[in-house]
Amino acid sequence: MNLLAGKRILLGVTGGIAAYKSAELIRRLQDQGADVHVAMTNAATEFITPLTLQALSGHPVHLDLLDTETESVMGHIELARWADLILIAPASANFIARLAQGHGDDLLSTICLAAQCQVAVAPAMNQGMWANQATQLNVSALIAQQITIFGPSEGLQACGEVGEGRLLDIAGIVDLTAATFPNERLRGRKVVITAGPTREAIDPVRYISNHSSGKQGYALAEAAIEAGAEVILISGPTSLTPPERARLIPVTSAREMHTAAMQEATDADIFIGVAAVADFRPIEASDQKIKKDNTGERLTLTLEENPDIIAAVAGLNDGPYTVGFAAETSHVIDHARRKLTRKKLNMIIANDVMDQNIGFNSDQNETTIIWGSQEQTLPIASKRTIATKIVGTIADALPEARQ
Ligand SMILES: Cc1cc2nc3c(=O)[nH]c(=O)nc-3n(C[C@H](O)[C@H](O)[C@H](O)COP(=O)(O)O)c2cc1C
């Protein structure tokens, strides 16, 4: 499980001997799927070079508050807005004092002042510095500001003394970091979503397709991201902007979608097939534009079946929890239930595409979720609201199915 999939963490490094451990911390946060930017205090750069942390994080390290060039690239306010969590590790006694007082006299303290997200602090210092009443009062002030404190731990210190003040071990910091995102019901889950229509080429300029807009699939991708999942969005051609944190795999034909889906589904926890995949494709696409010669002659297209993507995913050994969509024009629930059984899906979402107010191009939808012997109708609502409810229902159903 990637406990921090898609999470944006601004790692603040301050001037203490444990600053070298921030290099390992970046790697372990990345292992859990986090995107890590680093901001360092001046003192921190005396203990570990920005170059090292830049190479490990894969981003330029943020150092200066009053530098017009860096401010114009990603300034302190943008960094504060970008982060889902600001983690100061190691946090020096001096930095803790400045944070407690609300100072904004360097880049890192100013980012913390501007932040709307959670700030967490992992202190690291000599045991005497930690035990000092001033430090303890400052830590109490941080707790009063809803700032989370990770550690410190006890043991032998760099100065040769033994006591409380050591930086918490890196695995512990990573676990606590993940635990700051508690309400994310799909945290650590890989969710693969197919969305939009497919296009089946007739010739280089023409294709067979359908009216799917991709809106419901994209809304589901957003809802799954919000629930903490790592989201892979396999999308046919749409005019929509994909959610920033989804990994987008653009495809055109059903066969391309099938290949991408089978690759991604093998280690996925959940697969949601929302795409309106063309059931048939022309047996052969002409490599030249087909011309008409005004003789009234008929053109016959011979079609063959496309692979059934959702059935193939549902048939995988130890495959993901598989959710299908049934866009029906009559006997909606009956047809959807049959599809659920026939394709061996875990859940199906039925909707009536004959209703112009919902379905394909609309921003609204009205659906019935069917799984096992259960059924839940979601009254007409925005596709985003429907998506959040579907994701919630999947999260409820998942433990029974996967554990
Ligand atoms: C060799 C050396 C090691 C230090 N280690 C620590 C430390 O582990 N924790 C700490 O709070 N301060 C430590 N300090 C003191 C800080 O570097 C100093 O307070 C500095 O001003 C912190 O700046 P900053 O909070 O802006 O990063 C150390 C100083 C030196 C010279």
Coordinates of C-alpha atoms and ligand atoms in Angstrom, one line a residue:
M1 CA 0.0 0.0 0.0
N2 CA 1.3 3.5 -0.9
L3 CA 0.2 5.3 2.3
L4 CA 1.0 8.8 0.9
A5 CA 0.0 8.3 -2.8
G6 CA -0.3 11.6 -4.5
K7 CA 0.3 13.6 -1.3
R8 CA 2.3 16.8 -1.5
I9 CA 4.7 17.2 1.4
L10 CA 6.8 20.2 2.0
L11 CA 9.8 19.0 4.1
G12 CA 11.3 21.8 6.2
V13 CA 14.9 21.1 7.2
T14 CA 16.5 23.1 10.0
G15 CA 20.0 23.5 11.4
G16 CA 20.7 20.4 13.5
I17 CA 23.0 17.5 13.4
A18 CA 20.1 15.2 12.4
A19 CA 19.7 17.2 9.2
Y20 CA 21.6 14.4 7.3
K21 CA 18.6 12.1 8.1
S22 CA 16.3 14.3 6.0
A23 CA 17.9 12.7 2.9
E24 CA 16.7 9.2 4.0
L25 CA 13.3 10.7 5.0
I26 CA 12.7 12.1 1.5
R27 CA 13.3 8.6 0.0
R28 CA 11.0 6.9 2.5
L29 CA 8.2 9.5 1.9
Q30 CA 8.6 9.0 -1.8
D31 CA 8.4 5.2 -1.4
Q32 CA 4.9 5.8 0.0
G33 CA 4.0 7.8 -3.1
A34 CA 4.5 11.3 -1.8
D35 CA 5.8 14.2 -3.9
V36 CA 8.3 16.0 -1.7
H37 CA 9.5 19.6 -2.0
V38 CA 12.2 20.8 0.4
A39 CA 12.7 24.2 2.1
M40 CA 15.8 24.7 4.2
T41 CA 16.9 27.3 6.8
N42 CA 20.2 28.9 6.3
A43 CA 21.7 27.0 9.2
A44 CA 20.4 23.7 7.7
T45 CA 22.6 24.3 4.6
E46 CA 25.7 24.1 6.9
F47 CA 24.8 20.5 7.8
I48 CA 23.6 19.1 4.5
T49 CA 23.9 20.5 1.0
P50 CA 20.8 21.7 -0.9
L51 CA 22.3 19.9 -3.9
T52 CA 21.8 16.5 -2.1
L53 CA 18.3 17.2 -1.2
Q54 CA 17.5 18.6 -4.6
A55 CA 18.8 15.4 -6.3
L56 CA 16.8 13.2 -3.9
S57 CA 13.5 15.2 -4.1
G58 CA 13.8 15.8 -7.8
H59 CA 12.8 19.5 -7.3
P60 CA 14.9 22.7 -6.7
V61 CA 15.3 23.3 -3.0
H62 CA 13.7 26.4 -1.6
L63 CA 16.1 28.6 0.4
D64 CA 15.4 32.3 0.1
L65 CA 12.5 34.5 1.1
L66 CA 13.8 37.7 -0.4
D67 CA 15.0 36.4 -3.8
T68 CA 12.9 37.9 -6.6
E69 CA 13.9 35.1 -9.0
T70 CA 12.8 32.2 -6.8
E71 CA 9.7 34.1 -5.6
S72 CA 8.6 34.4 -9.2
V73 CA 8.9 30.7 -9.8
M74 CA 7.3 29.3 -6.7
G75 CA 7.0 31.8 -3.9
H76 CA 6.3 31.3 -0.2
I77 CA 2.5 31.6 -0.6
E78 CA 2.4 29.2 -3.5
L79 CA 4.5 26.7 -1.6
A80 CA 2.2 27.0 1.4
R81 CA -0.8 26.5 -0.9
W82 CA 0.8 23.6 -2.7
A83 CA 1.5 21.5 0.4
D84 CA -1.0 19.0 1.9
L85 CA 1.3 18.8 4.9
I86 CA 4.3 20.8 6.1
L87 CA 6.7 18.5 7.9
I88 CA 9.6 20.1 9.8
A89 CA 12.2 17.4 10.3
P90 CA 14.5 17.8 12.0
A91 CA 13.2 20.8 13.9
S92 CA 15.8 22.7 15.9
A93 CA 15.0 24.3 19.2
N94 CA 15.6 27.7 17.6
F95 CA 13.1 27.0 14.8
I96 CA 10.5 25.7 17.3
A97 CA 10.9 28.9 19.3
R98 CA 10.4 31.0 16.1
L99 CA 7.4 28.9 15.1
A100 CA 5.8 29.3 18.6
Q101 CA 6.3 33.1 18.3
G102 CA 4.9 33.3 14.8
H103 CA 8.1 34.7 13.3
G104 CA 8.2 35.2 9.5
D105 CA 11.9 36.1 9.2
D106 CA 13.0 33.4 6.7
L107 CA 11.4 31.4 4.0
L108 CA 10.5 28.3 6.1
S109 CA 8.9 30.2 9.0
T110 CA 7.0 32.4 6.6
I111 CA 5.6 29.4 4.7
C112 CA 4.5 28.0 8.0
L113 CA 2.7 31.3 8.9
A114 CA 0.9 31.3 5.5
A115 CA 0.0 27.6 5.6
Q116 CA -3.6 26.5 5.7
C117 CA -2.6 22.8 5.9
Q118 CA -1.5 20.8 8.8
V119 CA 2.0 21.5 10.1
A120 CA 4.0 18.7 11.9
V121 CA 7.2 19.1 13.7
A122 CA 9.8 16.4 14.5
P123 CA 12.2 17.9 17.1
A124 CA 15.8 16.9 17.3
M125 CA 18.2 18.4 19.8
N126 CA 20.5 17.8 22.8
Q127 CA 18.6 16.4 25.8
G128 CA 19.3 19.6 27.8
M129 CA 17.9 21.8 25.1
W130 CA 14.8 19.6 24.9
A131 CA 14.2 19.6 28.7
N132 CA 14.8 23.3 28.9
Q133 CA 11.6 25.1 30.2
A134 CA 11.7 27.6 27.3
T135 CA 11.6 24.7 24.7
Q136 CA 8.9 22.9 26.6
L137 CA 6.8 26.1 26.8
N138 CA 7.4 26.6 23.0
V139 CA 6.3 23.1 22.3
S140 CA 3.1 23.7 24.4
A141 CA 2.5 26.8 22.3
L142 CA 2.8 24.7 19.1
I143 CA 0.3 22.2 20.4
A144 CA -2.1 25.0 21.2
Q145 CA -1.7 26.1 17.6
Q146 CA -2.8 22.6 16.4
I147 CA 0.7 21.9 15.3
T148 CA 1.5 18.2 15.6
I149 CA 4.7 17.0 17.3
F150 CA 6.3 13.8 16.2
G151 CA 8.7 12.5 18.9
P152 CA 11.4 13.1 20.0
S153 CA 12.7 9.7 21.1
E154 CA 15.3 8.8 23.7
G155 CA 18.7 7.4 23.5
L156 CA 22.4 8.1 22.8
Q157 CA 22.9 11.5 21.2
A158 CA 25.4 12.9 18.8
C159 CA 26.9 14.9 21.6
G160 CA 27.6 11.7 23.6
E161 CA 24.8 12.4 26.1
V162 CA 21.9 10.1 26.7
G163 CA 18.3 11.3 27.0
E164 CA 15.2 12.6 25.3
G165 CA 15.7 14.7 22.2
R166 CA 16.7 12.4 19.4
L167 CA 14.9 12.6 16.0
L168 CA 12.2 10.0 15.9
D169 CA 13.2 7.1 13.7
I170 CA 12.4 7.7 10.0
A171 CA 9.9 4.8 9.7
G172 CA 8.0 6.3 12.7
I173 CA 8.0 9.8 11.1
V174 CA 6.6 8.3 7.9
D175 CA 3.9 6.3 9.7
L176 CA 2.8 9.4 11.7
T177 CA 2.8 11.5 8.5
A178 CA 0.4 9.0 6.9
A179 CA -1.7 9.1 10.0
T180 CA -2.3 12.8 9.6
F181 CA -4.6 12.0 6.7
P182 CA -7.1 9.9 8.7
N183 CA -10.4 10.4 6.9
E184 CA -9.2 9.0 3.6
R185 CA -11.1 5.7 3.2
L186 CA -9.1 4.6 0.2
R187 CA -5.7 5.6 1.5
G188 CA -3.0 3.3 0.1
R189 CA -5.4 1.8 -2.5
K190 CA -4.6 1.8 -6.2
V191 CA -7.8 2.6 -8.2
V192 CA -7.9 2.2 -12.0
I193 CA -10.7 4.1 -13.8
T194 CA -11.6 3.9 -17.4
A195 CA -13.6 6.9 -18.8
G196 CA -14.9 8.5 -21.9
P197 CA -15.7 7.0 -25.3
T198 CA -13.5 5.0 -27.5
R199 CA -13.0 5.7 -31.2
E200 CA -12.9 2.9 -33.8
A201 CA -11.2 3.9 -37.0
I202 CA -13.0 3.5 -40.3
D203 CA -10.3 5.4 -42.2
P204 CA -7.8 8.1 -41.3
V205 CA -10.5 10.7 -40.8
R206 CA -13.6 8.8 -39.7
Y207 CA -14.4 6.7 -36.7
I208 CA -17.3 5.0 -34.9
S209 CA -17.8 6.4 -31.4
N210 CA -20.6 7.3 -28.9
H211 CA -21.9 10.2 -26.8
S212 CA -19.9 9.6 -23.6
S213 CA -18.5 12.8 -22.3
G214 CA -16.2 11.2 -19.7
K215 CA -17.7 13.5 -16.9
Q216 CA -18.8 10.7 -14.6
G217 CA -15.5 8.9 -14.9
Y218 CA -13.5 12.0 -14.3
A219 CA -15.7 12.9 -11.3
L220 CA -15.0 9.4 -9.9
A221 CA -11.3 9.9 -10.3
E222 CA -11.5 13.1 -8.3
A223 CA -13.6 11.5 -5.6
A224 CA -11.2 8.6 -5.3
I225 CA -8.2 11.0 -5.1
E226 CA -10.0 12.9 -2.4
A227 CA -10.5 9.5 -0.6
G228 CA -6.7 9.1 -0.6
A229 CA -6.3 6.6 -3.4
E230 CA -3.6 6.5 -6.1
V231 CA -5.7 7.0 -9.2
I232 CA -4.9 5.8 -12.8
L233 CA -7.3 7.3 -15.3
I234 CA -7.4 5.5 -18.6
S235 CA -9.3 7.9 -20.8
G236 CA -10.7 7.9 -24.3
P237 CA -10.8 11.2 -26.1
T238 CA -12.7 13.9 -24.1
S239 CA -12.6 17.7 -23.8
L240 CA -12.2 17.5 -20.0
T241 CA -9.2 18.5 -17.9
P242 CA -8.0 15.5 -16.0
P243 CA -7.7 15.8 -12.2
E244 CA -4.2 17.0 -11.5
R245 CA -3.3 14.1 -9.2
A246 CA -4.5 11.3 -11.4
R247 CA -2.0 9.5 -13.6
L248 CA -3.6 9.9 -17.0
I249 CA -3.2 7.2 -19.7
P250 CA -4.8 8.6 -22.9
V251 CA -6.1 6.0 -25.3
T252 CA -8.2 6.1 -28.5
S253 CA -9.5 2.7 -29.4
A254 CA -11.1 -0.1 -27.3
R255 CA -8.1 -2.3 -28.0
E256 CA -5.7 0.4 -26.6
M257 CA -7.9 0.8 -23.6
H258 CA -7.9 -3.0 -23.1
T259 CA -4.1 -3.2 -23.1
A260 CA -3.7 -0.3 -20.7
A261 CA -6.5 -1.7 -18.4
M262 CA -5.0 -5.2 -18.2
Q263 CA -1.5 -3.7 -17.4
E264 CA -2.8 -1.5 -14.7
A265 CA -5.4 -3.8 -13.2
T266 CA -3.1 -6.7 -12.1
D267 CA -1.9 -4.9 -9.0
A268 CA -4.9 -2.6 -8.5
D269 CA -7.3 -2.8 -5.5
I270 CA -10.3 -1.4 -7.3
F271 CA -11.2 -1.2 -11.0
I272 CA -14.0 1.1 -12.1
G273 CA -15.0 0.7 -15.7
V274 CA -17.0 3.8 -16.6
A275 CA -15.8 4.2 -20.2
A276 CA -18.4 3.6 -22.9
V277 CA -16.3 1.2 -24.8
A278 CA -17.3 0.5 -28.4
D279 CA -18.6 -3.1 -28.6
F280 CA -17.6 -3.4 -32.2
R281 CA -14.9 -2.1 -34.6
P282 CA -14.5 -2.2 -38.3
I283 CA -12.7 -5.4 -39.3
E284 CA -10.2 -3.3 -41.3
A285 CA -9.6 0.4 -41.2
S286 CA -8.8 1.8 -44.6
D287 CA -5.4 3.4 -44.6
Q288 CA -6.6 6.0 -47.2
K289 CA -9.6 8.3 -46.9
I290 CA -12.6 6.4 -48.4
K291 CA -13.9 8.5 -51.4
K292 CA -17.5 8.6 -52.6
D293 CA -17.9 8.5 -56.4
N294 CA -21.5 9.8 -56.6
T295 CA -22.7 6.6 -58.2
G296 CA -25.1 5.9 -55.4
E297 CA -23.1 2.8 -54.5
R298 CA -23.5 1.5 -51.0
L299 CA -20.7 1.2 -48.6
T300 CA -20.8 -1.7 -46.2
L301 CA -18.8 -1.7 -43.0
T302 CA -18.2 -5.1 -41.5
L303 CA -17.7 -5.0 -37.7
E304 CA -16.1 -7.4 -35.3
E305 CA -16.3 -7.6 -31.5
N306 CA -14.0 -5.6 -29.3
P307 CA -12.5 -7.2 -26.2
D308 CA -14.8 -7.1 -23.2
I309 CA -12.5 -5.1 -20.8
I310 CA -14.5 -5.2 -17.6
A311 CA -15.2 -9.0 -18.0
A312 CA -11.5 -9.5 -18.6
V313 CA -10.5 -7.6 -15.5
A314 CA -13.2 -9.3 -13.4
G315 CA -11.8 -12.6 -14.6
L316 CA -8.2 -12.0 -13.3
N317 CA -6.9 -14.3 -10.7
D318 CA -6.8 -12.3 -7.4
G319 CA -7.9 -9.3 -9.5
P320 CA -9.2 -6.0 -8.2
Y321 CA -12.7 -5.2 -6.8
T322 CA -14.4 -4.6 -10.1
V323 CA -17.2 -2.1 -10.6
G324 CA -19.0 -1.7 -13.9
F325 CA -21.5 0.7 -15.3
A326 CA -24.6 -0.2 -17.1
A327 CA -26.0 2.5 -19.4
E328 CA -29.4 1.1 -20.3
T329 CA -32.4 2.3 -22.2
S330 CA -35.1 -0.1 -20.8
H331 CA -35.5 -2.5 -17.8
V332 CA -32.5 -0.7 -16.3
I333 CA -32.2 -2.6 -13.0
D334 CA -32.9 -6.0 -14.5
H335 CA -30.4 -5.6 -17.3
A336 CA -27.8 -4.3 -14.9
R337 CA -28.3 -7.2 -12.5
R338 CA -27.8 -9.6 -15.4
K339 CA -24.7 -7.9 -16.5
L340 CA -23.3 -8.0 -12.9
T341 CA -23.8 -11.8 -12.8
R342 CA -22.7 -12.5 -16.4
K343 CA -19.5 -10.6 -16.2
K344 CA -18.8 -11.7 -12.6
L345 CA -18.5 -8.0 -11.3
N346 CA -18.5 -7.1 -7.7
M347 CA -20.7 -4.0 -8.1
I348 CA -22.6 -2.3 -10.9
I349 CA -23.9 1.2 -11.3
A350 CA -27.1 1.3 -13.4
N351 CA -28.3 4.4 -15.2
D352 CA -31.1 5.2 -17.7
V353 CA -29.5 6.9 -20.6
M354 CA -32.9 7.6 -22.2
D355 CA -33.5 10.3 -19.6
Q356 CA -32.1 13.5 -21.2
N357 CA -31.6 15.2 -17.7
I358 CA -29.1 12.6 -16.7
G359 CA -26.5 10.3 -18.3
F360 CA -24.1 10.9 -21.1
N361 CA -23.5 14.6 -21.7
S362 CA -25.4 15.9 -18.6
D363 CA -23.7 17.3 -15.5
Q364 CA -26.2 15.3 -13.4
N365 CA -26.9 11.7 -12.9
E366 CA -29.3 9.4 -11.2
T367 CA -28.1 5.9 -10.5
T368 CA -28.7 2.7 -8.7
I369 CA -25.8 0.9 -7.1
I370 CA -26.2 -2.9 -7.1
W371 CA -23.9 -5.2 -5.3
G372 CA -24.4 -8.7 -3.8
S373 CA -28.1 -8.8 -2.7
Q374 CA -28.0 -5.1 -2.0
E375 CA -29.3 -2.1 -4.0
Q376 CA -29.2 1.6 -3.4
T377 CA -30.7 4.3 -5.6
L378 CA -29.0 7.7 -5.5
P379 CA -31.5 10.4 -6.4
I380 CA -30.6 12.9 -9.1
A381 CA -27.5 14.9 -8.2
S382 CA -24.3 16.3 -9.8
K383 CA -22.0 13.7 -11.1
R384 CA -19.5 14.8 -8.5
T385 CA -21.9 14.1 -5.7
I386 CA -22.8 10.8 -7.2
A387 CA -19.1 10.0 -7.5
T388 CA -18.4 10.7 -3.8
K389 CA -21.3 8.4 -2.8
I390 CA -20.2 5.6 -5.2
V391 CA -16.6 5.8 -3.8
G392 CA -18.0 5.7 -0.2
T393 CA -20.1 2.6 -1.1
I394 CA -17.1 0.9 -2.7
A395 CA -15.0 1.7 0.4
D396 CA -17.7 0.2 2.7
A397 CA -18.0 -2.9 0.5
L398 CA -14.2 -3.4 0.0
P399 CA -13.1 -4.9 3.3
E400 CA -15.6 -7.8 3.0
A401 CA -14.3 -8.5 -0.5
R402 CA -10.6 -8.0 -0.2
Q403 CA -9.6 -9.0 3.4
Ligands
LIG1 C1 27.6 21.2 15.4 C2 26.2 21.8 15.7 C3 25.2 20.9 15.9 C4 23.9 21.4 16.3 N1 22.9 20.6 16.5 C5 21.7 21.1 16.8 C6 20.6 20.2 17.0 O1 20.7 18.9 16.9 N2 19.4 20.7 17.4 C7 19.2 22.0 17.6 O2 18.1 22.4 18.0 N3 20.2 22.9 17.4 C8 21.4 22.5 17.0 N4 22.5 23.3 16.8 C9 22.2 24.8 16.9 C10 21.5 25.3 15.7 O3 22.3 25.1 14.6 C11 21.3 26.8 15.8 O4 20.4 27.1 16.9 C12 20.8 27.5 14.6 O5 20.6 28.8 14.8 C13 19.5 26.9 14.1 O6 19.0 27.6 13.0 P1 17.6 27.3 12.4 O7 16.6 27.0 13.4 O8 17.3 28.5 11.6 O9 17.8 26.2 11.4 C14 23.7 22.9 16.4 C15 24.8 23.7 16.2 C16 26.0 23.2 15.9 C17 27.2 24.1 15.7

